[in-house]
Amino acid sequence: MKPEPLTLPPSPNWYCARCSDAAPGGIFGFAARTSVFLVRVGPSAGANPGAPPFRVVGELVGHTERVSGFTFSHHPGQYHLCATSSDDGTVKIWDVETKAVVTEHSFHQHTISALHWSPTVKDLIVSGDEKGVVFCYWLNRNDSQHFFPEPRTIFCLTCSPHHEDLVAIGYKDGIVVIIDISKKGEVIHRLRGHDDEIHSIAWCPLSGEDCLPVNQEENSEEPDIPNGKLVAETPITKGGYLATGSKDQTIRIWSCSRGRGIMVLKLPFLKRRGGGVDPAVKERLWLTLHWPNNQPTQLVSSCFGGELLLWDLTQSWRRKYTLFSTSAEGQNHSRIIFNLCPLKTEDDKQLLLSTSMDRDVKCWDMATLECCWTLPSLGGFAYSLAFSPVDVGCLAIGVGDGMIRVWNTLSIKNNYEVKSFWQGVKSKVTALCWHPNKEGCLAFGTDDGKVGLYDTCSNKPPQISSTYHKKTVYRLAWGPPVPPMSLGGEGDRPSLTLYSCGGEGIVLQHNPWKLSGEAFNINKLVRDTNSIRYKLPVHTEISWKGDGKVMALGNEDGSIEIFQVPNLKLLCTIQQHHKLVNAIVWHHEHGSRPELSCLIASGSNNAVIYVHNLRTVLESNPESPVTITEPFRTLSGHTAKVTSLAWSPHHDGRLVSACYDGTAQVWDALREEPLFNFRGHRGRLLCVAWSPVDPECIYSGADDFCVCRWLTSMQDHSRPPQGKKCVELEKKRLSQPKPKLKKKKKPTLRLPGKQDSSIVTEDESSRETSGPVENGVSDQDDEEEAQEPELPPSPVVSGEAVSCIAVSLGVEKSKVTVNSKATSLKKEPPKEKPEALLKKRKARSMLPLSTSLDHRSKEELHRDCLVLATATHAKAELNEDVSADLEERFHLGLFTDRATLYRMMETEGKGHLESGHPELFHQLMLWKGDLKGVLQAAAERGELTDSLVAVAPVAGYSVWLWAVEAFAKQLCFQDQYVKAASYLLSIHKVYEAVELLKSNHFYREAIAVAKARLRPEDPVLKDLYLSWGSILEKDGHYAIAAKCYLGATSAYDAAKVLARKGDAASLRTAAELASIAGESELAASLALRCAQELLLVKNWVGAQEALGLHESLQGQRLVFCLLELLCRHLEEKQPPEVRSPSSVYHQWAAGSEGDLVRRVTGVWRNTFSVDTPERCRAALKKLQDVKYPSATSNTPFRQLLLHVCHDLTLAILSQQTATWEEAVPALLQAVLRSYTSGNFTLMQEIYSAFLPSGCDYLRDKLGDLSLTTAAFKSLEAFFIYGQLYEVWWSLCGPGPESSIWVKSTVPAEQREPEDSASAEDTEPVAAAAQPQSSPPSGPGLRLSGESERLLSACRKLFSERHANLQASQRTVAEVQETLAEMIRQHQKSQLCKATANGPSRDDPGQEAEQTPSRPQSPSREESNAPVSLPELTRRLTEANKKIAEFPESIKAWPFPDVLECCLVLLHIGSQCPGAVNPEMQQQAKELLQKYGHTRAYGRYYQTLHMNFQRP
C-alpha cells in the first residue's frame, strides 16, 4: 500500500469535552472540523531516524457537520474500533484500520455534547445532548435505551471504570450527577458544589477509597444526605473517587460512597515569564483533567494560560503541584487546553497528549513531564505557499487563522518543524513572497488589505506599510524599482521594491526601506508612458520575469499585459483568457534550454491553462504594442477555475496547477500532456509550490485547512477527473443549517405521565452557522481566534422524528407536564370576537391618563374639587400639602395654571411613549408649542415622520434644514435610500443625494438625478457611469455596461466589455462600435475574433462579412477565402453520407473546374480586387507580421487548417509577386505543419493542389538562389517521401487494383482476398521494420513506370549528413529519457525502503524487487544492461558536439527521417524483387547499419547485423 502524503492537518475542534482519544498500542485521534485525523505514535510510526516517532496516517470522513466527540474502545481485541458524535445528530462507529463506518445511529434530536465508550462493557457507547437526554447504545445487539435524569444542558459524561452501570454526568450549571443505567437511569448522587460549567470528569483509577489520606472531618458542613433522603450503603455505592473540573476555577474530589466532596483544589495564577497576568485570563478558561492509571495519588489538570499541573493529592492541606516542562522555555501551550488523553506505546512509554486553542497537539512524557514533540495544525484556509530562495527548504504558509507558518521541510530531526508568526497580522494571510536575496525577509498581504514585512530570523514585530489596499491582497512580488521610486542615486533607493496587487484592481509599489512612506500606484506611470486615454483594466495578478526586465499583469477581463522596465512600456497584450486571470508564472532561467525562459503560463476562471512564448516579442522590442491571440501551448483538463501555477525548477517545461475541482495536476507543457494528478485534498485547492530540492515533491494547500506534501510518482491518476467533482456541492450542503422541527399541537386529552415530545418542544432555537464564511463557503470552524463561541451553542432541531422518545420520562418531569397543560388550556377566541372586530374602532384619546382619573369613585372626584378650589383661591403661596396634592393629581393641570398644564402634558407624553404611541406624544408637544424639542426627541429615538418634517418650517429655516438631514439619516438606517435622497434634494444638496444613491448601488436613480440637476460636463456624472459600468461588468451584464461606458464617452471600454461574452454576435457588435469610435486596432482585433468564432460553426459568409468590417484585415480575408476553398475541396472528396450539411459557403466556392490555385487566384481577383502585384505585396506584408506557433499532434484540426492556409496564402502571394525565394519557405512551412501534426492526408493534398507536377517547376523559377536551396531540398524531399509511402501502401492493400503506382496482370475474378492489416493502422516504421515477414507480391503484381522513376529519385532521401544529424538527435533524446528513468526509479526505491521499514539496504532481495519491471525485447538484452552515469554523460556530450558541428542550413529546415525511408524502400524491394536498384538497397542497408543503433531502429539493426555476420 502506498504511503499517505505528509499532511499538515486542521486544528482540533475547540470547546469539546472529549474530541481526542488514544488507543493502546500507539493510535491517537483528534476531531478537526467534520472529520477525525489519526496519528500513529511510537516505534511503528515509521519516522526517520532521530525524528519524533509520530506520523499522520489517515482521516475518518463521513460526518457533514462539526465532530463534537471522539472516543476509542479500550478493550483488548477492539482497539481498532472508535466512536464519533457530530452536530449532524449522528453517532458513528468506525474501524480505524479500514477507515470505514461499521454502524451508526441518529437517536438524538438535539446537538450531541458528550460521548464515551464504556471501559467496562465492550459494546456500550454512552452519549448525551444539550437538552439533557442520555442514550446508551449496545453495539453487538443493536439495542438502545434513553434516560432523562435532569432537564439541563449536558457538558460532559464519563463511564465508571469499576462499575459497569455507573455514569457520571456534568452539566452547564455546575451540577454533577451519577446515574445507574441498570435502574432506568436512576440518579444515585447529585453532587453540588461547582458554580459554573463542568468541563471534565475523571474517575480514580483504583476502586475503593483507601488510596487518598482524606480527613473525615473535612468539608463537614456538607450534609451526608444527598437528594434529601438517606441512601443505604450498597456495594455499588461503596468506594470510588471522582474528580471534576469546572469553569469556576476549581477542581473537586468527590467520594461516591458518601456522595459529597472531600477536597477542593483552587487553580493558581501563574505569572508568565517576561509579563504579567492577563486580566482577561480568568474569563477564558477550560479546565480538563486526567487521572493517571499508575499514579492514583496524582492528578493532571490544565490551567489558565495553557500550562499543565501535576497535583499531589496526598498533601491536600498544602495544595502542592508540579508544573510541566519547567526546564525548557516555550514548550508549554500558549493558550487554554481542551483535551488530555493518555497513550501507552509499544515500548511501554507512558505519554500524555494535549490539544489546545493555540492549534498545537503536544505529546508529554509522564516520566519526565517534558514535551516530546509538537504537531502543528492550521485553523483556516491555506491561501498561499512560498519557498525561500535563500534558505532553501523553508516553506512559508499563509493561513486564514491570522498566522503565518514557516515550515523547515529539510529538517531531519522533525518532519513538522514549524514556527508561527502572528504579531501584527490580525487577519487572514492571503499572499506571501520571500525577498530574492535577503535571508528571512518575508512579505505578506492580508484579507483586509494590509501589506507588511516579517523578519523570520528574529522575534521583532513586522513592519506594516502605511498604504492599505481597499480589498484583499491577492499577490505580492519583488521587482526592480520604477519611477518615481527609481529616481535618484544607487544609495538612495533599494535595488528591489515590493509590488502588491489588491482586490480593488490596482498594483502598489512599496519602498521596503521606508514602509511608512506612501506607496505608489503604477497605473499613473503606465498611462504616462504609453499615452493611454481609456480606462485601465482591473488588475488581478502580477508576475516579474526572473531577470527583472519584464513584468506581466493579469486583468479581470482575461487579458495579460507585458511591460518593459524602466518606464513600464507596453510590449504586448495577450488576449487569450476571457475570464479573470488568477495566476501567471514565468519559466525559470536555469534550464538546459535558455529559450524556455520566455515561456509564460497563465490560469483563469475558465479552467484552461495557456502557455505563451514571448521570445519573439522580447527580442524584437516592437515600437507599438503587439496583440497575441494564439497560444504556444494549451493545457486542458481541469473542470473549474485554476487558482495557482508553479513551474518545476528541476525540469524544462513541466508545470503544476491547482484548481477548484479539488485536484493538482502536473503537466508536460511542451507536449501538452498531463502526467500526474493528485486527489488527496477534500476541498478546493488554493495554492501549490514545487520543492526546490526534490524533483518529485510538491506541496499544495486547500480550503480543507490542510497542506499536503506529495510525490508525483506515487499518484494513481494522470489527469483530472472528468465532470465536476462534488466539492462545491458538498460544501454548499454542509453550510446549510438544519431545518426546524415544526411544533405539533398536542391533543387536549393526554395522560400527564407520558410526555412523548416534551423535550423537543421546550424552548428551542435554531443554531446559526458556526465559523466565518470564506469565498462563499462556511468554514465550519473558527478561523479568527478572537471570536470564541458562547458555550454551548444553541441546539439544532433534527428534521427526523425519533420514535424511541415516546417513553415515560418519570415523575421528575412534572414541571414540563404543567407547561404542556398550560399550553393545552389555550382556547380559541369566542365566535363573537370577529363580529366585534367589524365595529368601527374608537380613536385613541390624546389624554388617556387624565380621562381615566376623571372616571374614579365619587369620593376621589369630590376630593379633586376641594384640592382645585384650594389651589385656585389661595391668596398666598400654596402650602406643602396642597402642592403635594396637585403633583399627585396631575390631571387637575387642565383647570389650573400653565406650569401645571405642562406637567400634565409631560406625564401624558411619557404614557404614550411607554405604550408605544410616539405620534401622540409628538402631537402633545406640538400643542405645547415646543416644535424644536419634538423634532429633537423624535430624531434621537429614530421616530421622525413625513408629517413632522412637513411642519418643521414653522420653527424656522435652520430647524427645517436640520430636520430634513436628520430624517434622511433615519431613512438610511431604515434602508429607504431613494426617499432619503429625495429629501436631500429638497434642501438642494444634490451632490450628497447623488453620493448616497451611488454608495448604496442605486446607480440608475443617481444618474437620473445627476443628469437632471448637474452640468453635463460635471465629473460626477462620468464617475457614476464608470462605477456602474464596472459593477455591471462584474455581474455579467455586458450590454448595459457598454451603454454606461458610452455615456462616459469611453467607447474603447464599451467595445472591450461587449467583447467579453465571446460569442460571434457580441464580437461583431463590439468591432462595429470600435470602428465607429475610431479605435482601429481594437476593431481589427475584435473583427478577427468574430470571424474565428464563426469559423467554428462553418459560417463562411458571416466570417467574411466580419473581416470586411476593417480594411486592415484584407490579408485575413484572403486566408479565409483559401481556407473555404480548401475545405470545400476536401469535402468534395469525401463520400456524400459523411459530408457536413451545416456549412454555409459562398457562391464562388461552388465551382470545381480548374486546379485549386487557379480557383483561389481567380476569386481573389474578382471578389477581393487583388489583381495587381502592388496589392499582392501589400497583403503579403500584412500577413508576414502574423506568426503562429508550430503544430503538435494535439493541435485541433480546424486550428491546423487555419495555420496551414495562412502559410499557403503567403506562398501564393509570393508567387504572384514573383518572389520565389519567399514562396518556397512558406509552402514548406505548410507541409511541415501537416507533417508534425501527423496529418499525412493533408500534406499530400497540399502537394497535389500546389505542386501537381512535382518540384521541377519551382526549381526552374528559383534558378541559382542559394538562400532557398536548403528549403527547396527539404520541400522536394518531403514530396518524394509522401509518394514513397503511397507506393508502399498500394502494395500493402488487399487485392491491389491497377493504379498509377501498381499494375496488375491477373484478372479481378481470379484474385484471392488477402487478410493483411491496413497500413494506416500501424506505424510505418514498425511495419517496415520486418521485411522478412511481409507476404510476397506474387506473379500478378508489378510496379508501374511512374513508381520505378520515383524509386530512382529516392536517392535524394538518402542524405548521409541528415542521417548523421538525426541519429545524434535521437541519441540525445534517449540519453535524457534514460537519465530521467534512472532518477525516478532510484527515488521510488528509496521511498519504498523508508516507508515499508523492510529489509536492510544490503539485502539483494530488496534490490531485485525494486528493479523496474519494464518489458524488454529479447533481441536487445545487451542494450538494456545498466549503464553508468559517466557513460551516459559522455554519450550526451558527444552527440551535442556532433550536432553543433553541422551547418545551420542543415539544422534550419527539417528533413524526412532517412532511416525510415530506408526501411520503406527495403520493404518495397522485398515485395517486388528487382523493382529496387541493388545499389540503392545496399546504400539503404549501410545507412541502417551505420546509424540504426538507437532504440527506435534497434530491432531491424540487430537483424541486419546478423545477416551481415553470416558467411
mmCIF file with all atom_site columns, C-alpha atoms in Angstrom, residues 572-644:
data_model
loop_
_atom_site.group_PDB
_atom_site.id
_atom_site.type_symbol
_atom_site.label_atom_id
_atom_site.label_alt_id
_atom_site.label_comp_id
_atom_site.label_asym_id
_atom_site.label_entity_id
_atom_site.label_seq_id
_atom_site.pdbx_PDB_ins_code
_atom_site.Cartn_x
_atom_site.Cartn_y
_atom_site.Cartn_z
_atom_site.occupancy
_atom_site.B_iso_or_equiv
_atom_site.pdbx_formal_charge
_atom_site.auth_seq_id
_atom_site.auth_comp_id
_atom_site.auth_asym_id
_atom_site.auth_atom_id
_atom_site.pdbx_PDB_model_num
ATOM 1  C CA . CYS A 1 572 ? 2.251   43.283 -25.982 1.00 0.00 ? 572 CYS A CA 1
ATOM 2  C CA . THR A 1 573 ? -1.196  42.239 -24.824 1.00 0.00 ? 573 THR A CA 1
ATOM 3  C CA . ILE A 1 574 ? -2.267  38.584 -24.667 1.00 0.00 ? 574 ILE A CA 1
ATOM 4  C CA . GLN A 1 575 ? -5.965  38.273 -25.493 1.00 0.00 ? 575 GLN A CA 1
ATOM 5  C CA . GLN A 1 576 ? -6.452  34.596 -24.668 1.00 0.00 ? 576 GLN A CA 1
ATOM 6  C CA . HIS A 1 577 ? -8.465  34.227 -21.484 1.00 0.00 ? 577 HIS A CA 1
ATOM 7  C CA . HIS A 1 578 ? -11.967 35.631 -21.357 1.00 0.00 ? 578 HIS A CA 1
ATOM 8  C CA . LYS A 1 579 ? -12.334 35.483 -17.581 1.00 0.00 ? 579 LYS A CA 1
ATOM 9  C CA . LEU A 1 580 ? -10.457 36.772 -14.553 1.00 0.00 ? 580 LEU A CA 1
ATOM 10 C CA . VAL A 1 581 ? -6.766  35.811 -14.502 1.00 0.00 ? 581 VAL A CA 1
ATOM 11 C CA . ASN A 1 582 ? -5.792  34.110 -11.218 1.00 0.00 ? 582 ASN A CA 1
ATOM 12 C CA . ALA A 1 583 ? -2.200  33.006 -11.806 1.00 0.00 ? 583 ALA A CA 1
ATOM 13 C CA . ILE A 1 584 ? 0.758   33.991 -14.014 1.00 0.00 ? 584 ILE A CA 1
ATOM 14 C CA . VAL A 1 585 ? 4.211   32.368 -13.787 1.00 0.00 ? 585 VAL A CA 1
ATOM 15 C CA . TRP A 1 586 ? 7.366   32.789 -15.861 1.00 0.00 ? 586 TRP A CA 1
ATOM 16 C CA . HIS A 1 587 ? 9.511   29.791 -16.706 1.00 0.00 ? 587 HIS A CA 1
ATOM 17 C CA . HIS A 1 588 ? 12.793  29.614 -14.793 1.00 0.00 ? 588 HIS A CA 1
ATOM 18 C CA . GLU A 1 589 ? 16.041  30.650 -16.490 1.00 0.00 ? 589 GLU A CA 1
ATOM 19 C CA . HIS A 1 590 ? 18.399  27.926 -15.286 1.00 0.00 ? 590 HIS A CA 1
ATOM 20 C CA . GLY A 1 591 ? 17.256  25.086 -17.547 1.00 0.00 ? 591 GLY A CA 1
ATOM 21 C CA . SER A 1 592 ? 19.136  23.327 -20.305 1.00 0.00 ? 592 SER A CA 1
ATOM 22 C CA . ARG A 1 593 ? 17.206  25.324 -22.911 1.00 0.00 ? 593 ARG A CA 1
ATOM 23 C CA . PRO A 1 594 ? 17.573  29.088 -22.301 1.00 0.00 ? 594 PRO A CA 1
ATOM 24 C CA . GLU A 1 595 ? 14.881  29.914 -24.862 1.00 0.00 ? 595 GLU A CA 1
ATOM 25 C CA . LEU A 1 596 ? 12.265  28.445 -22.495 1.00 0.00 ? 596 LEU A CA 1
ATOM 26 C CA . SER A 1 597 ? 12.748  31.377 -20.101 1.00 0.00 ? 597 SER A CA 1
ATOM 27 C CA . CYS A 1 598 ? 10.394  33.337 -22.348 1.00 0.00 ? 598 CYS A CA 1
ATOM 28 C CA . LEU A 1 599 ? 7.514   30.951 -21.657 1.00 0.00 ? 599 LEU A CA 1
ATOM 29 C CA . ILE A 1 600 ? 4.713   32.356 -19.519 1.00 0.00 ? 600 ILE A CA 1
ATOM 30 C CA . ALA A 1 601 ? 1.880   30.212 -18.174 1.00 0.00 ? 601 ALA A CA 1
ATOM 31 C CA . SER A 1 602 ? -1.439  31.638 -17.045 1.00 0.00 ? 602 SER A CA 1
ATOM 32 C CA . GLY A 1 603 ? -4.623  30.298 -15.482 1.00 0.00 ? 603 GLY A CA 1
ATOM 33 C CA . SER A 1 604 ? -8.023  31.889 -15.038 1.00 0.00 ? 604 SER A CA 1
ATOM 34 C CA . ASN A 1 605 ? -11.606 31.172 -14.084 1.00 0.00 ? 605 ASN A CA 1
ATOM 35 C CA . ASN A 1 606 ? -12.287 29.318 -17.348 1.00 0.00 ? 606 ASN A CA 1
ATOM 36 C CA . ALA A 1 607 ? -10.318 26.178 -16.291 1.00 0.00 ? 607 ALA A CA 1
ATOM 37 C CA . VAL A 1 608 ? -7.901  26.244 -19.258 1.00 0.00 ? 608 VAL A CA 1
ATOM 38 C CA . ILE A 1 609 ? -4.171  26.923 -18.863 1.00 0.00 ? 609 ILE A CA 1
ATOM 39 C CA . TYR A 1 610 ? -2.395  28.729 -21.690 1.00 0.00 ? 610 TYR A CA 1
ATOM 40 C CA . VAL A 1 611 ? 1.339   28.856 -22.283 1.00 0.00 ? 611 VAL A CA 1
ATOM 41 C CA . HIS A 1 612 ? 2.717   31.649 -24.484 1.00 0.00 ? 612 HIS A CA 1
ATOM 42 C CA . ASN A 1 613 ? 6.216   32.000 -25.945 1.00 0.00 ? 613 ASN A CA 1
ATOM 43 C CA . LEU A 1 614 ? 7.182   35.681 -25.846 1.00 0.00 ? 614 LEU A CA 1
ATOM 44 C CA . ARG A 1 615 ? 10.697  35.219 -27.192 1.00 0.00 ? 615 ARG A CA 1
ATOM 45 C CA . THR A 1 616 ? 9.954   36.983 -30.495 1.00 0.00 ? 616 THR A CA 1
ATOM 46 C CA . VAL A 1 617 ? 8.308   39.932 -28.783 1.00 0.00 ? 617 VAL A CA 1
ATOM 47 C CA . LEU A 1 618 ? 11.010  40.385 -26.164 1.00 0.00 ? 618 LEU A CA 1
ATOM 48 C CA . GLU A 1 619 ? 13.850  40.166 -28.682 1.00 0.00 ? 619 GLU A CA 1
ATOM 49 C CA . SER A 1 620 ? 12.265  42.408 -31.317 1.00 0.00 ? 620 SER A CA 1
ATOM 50 C CA . ASN A 1 621 ? 11.151  45.105 -28.833 1.00 0.00 ? 621 ASN A CA 1
ATOM 51 C CA . PRO A 1 622 ? 8.339   46.469 -31.062 1.00 0.00 ? 622 PRO A CA 1
ATOM 52 C CA . GLU A 1 623 ? 7.659   50.190 -31.143 1.00 0.00 ? 623 GLU A CA 1
ATOM 53 C CA . SER A 1 624 ? 3.903   49.756 -30.822 1.00 0.00 ? 624 SER A CA 1
ATOM 54 C CA . PRO A 1 625 ? 2.200   47.130 -28.656 1.00 0.00 ? 625 PRO A CA 1
ATOM 55 C CA . VAL A 1 626 ? 1.525   43.741 -30.227 1.00 0.00 ? 626 VAL A CA 1
ATOM 56 C CA . THR A 1 627 ? -1.662  41.722 -29.645 1.00 0.00 ? 627 THR A CA 1
ATOM 57 C CA . ILE A 1 628 ? -1.262  37.949 -29.258 1.00 0.00 ? 628 ILE A CA 1
ATOM 58 C CA . THR A 1 629 ? -4.348  35.802 -29.815 1.00 0.00 ? 629 THR A CA 1
ATOM 59 C CA . GLU A 1 630 ? -2.843  32.332 -30.338 1.00 0.00 ? 630 GLU A CA 1
ATOM 60 C CA . PRO A 1 631 ? -1.265  30.299 -27.525 1.00 0.00 ? 631 PRO A CA 1
ATOM 61 C CA . PHE A 1 632 ? 2.011   28.411 -27.786 1.00 0.00 ? 632 PHE A CA 1
ATOM 62 C CA . ARG A 1 633 ? 0.517   25.501 -25.877 1.00 0.00 ? 633 ARG A CA 1
ATOM 63 C CA . THR A 1 634 ? -2.927  24.799 -24.409 1.00 0.00 ? 634 THR A CA 1
ATOM 64 C CA . LEU A 1 635 ? -3.396  22.612 -21.314 1.00 0.00 ? 635 LEU A CA 1
ATOM 65 C CA . SER A 1 636 ? -6.988  21.412 -20.974 1.00 0.00 ? 636 SER A CA 1
ATOM 66 C CA . GLY A 1 637 ? -8.463  19.004 -18.449 1.00 0.00 ? 637 GLY A CA 1
ATOM 67 C CA . HIS A 1 638 ? -9.482  20.912 -15.316 1.00 0.00 ? 638 HIS A CA 1
ATOM 68 C CA . THR A 1 639 ? -13.198 21.434 -14.747 1.00 0.00 ? 639 THR A CA 1
ATOM 69 C CA . ALA A 1 640 ? -13.137 24.509 -12.508 1.00 0.00 ? 640 ALA A CA 1
ATOM 70 C CA . LYS A 1 641 ? -11.125 27.691 -12.143 1.00 0.00 ? 641 LYS A CA 1
ATOM 71 C CA . VAL A 1 642 ? -7.354  27.456 -11.858 1.00 0.00 ? 642 VAL A CA 1
ATOM 72 C CA . THR A 1 643 ? -6.049  29.169 -8.715  1.00 0.00 ? 643 THR A CA 1
ATOM 73 C CA . SER A 1 644 ? -2.275  28.638 -8.723  1.00 0.00 ? 644 SER A CA 1
#
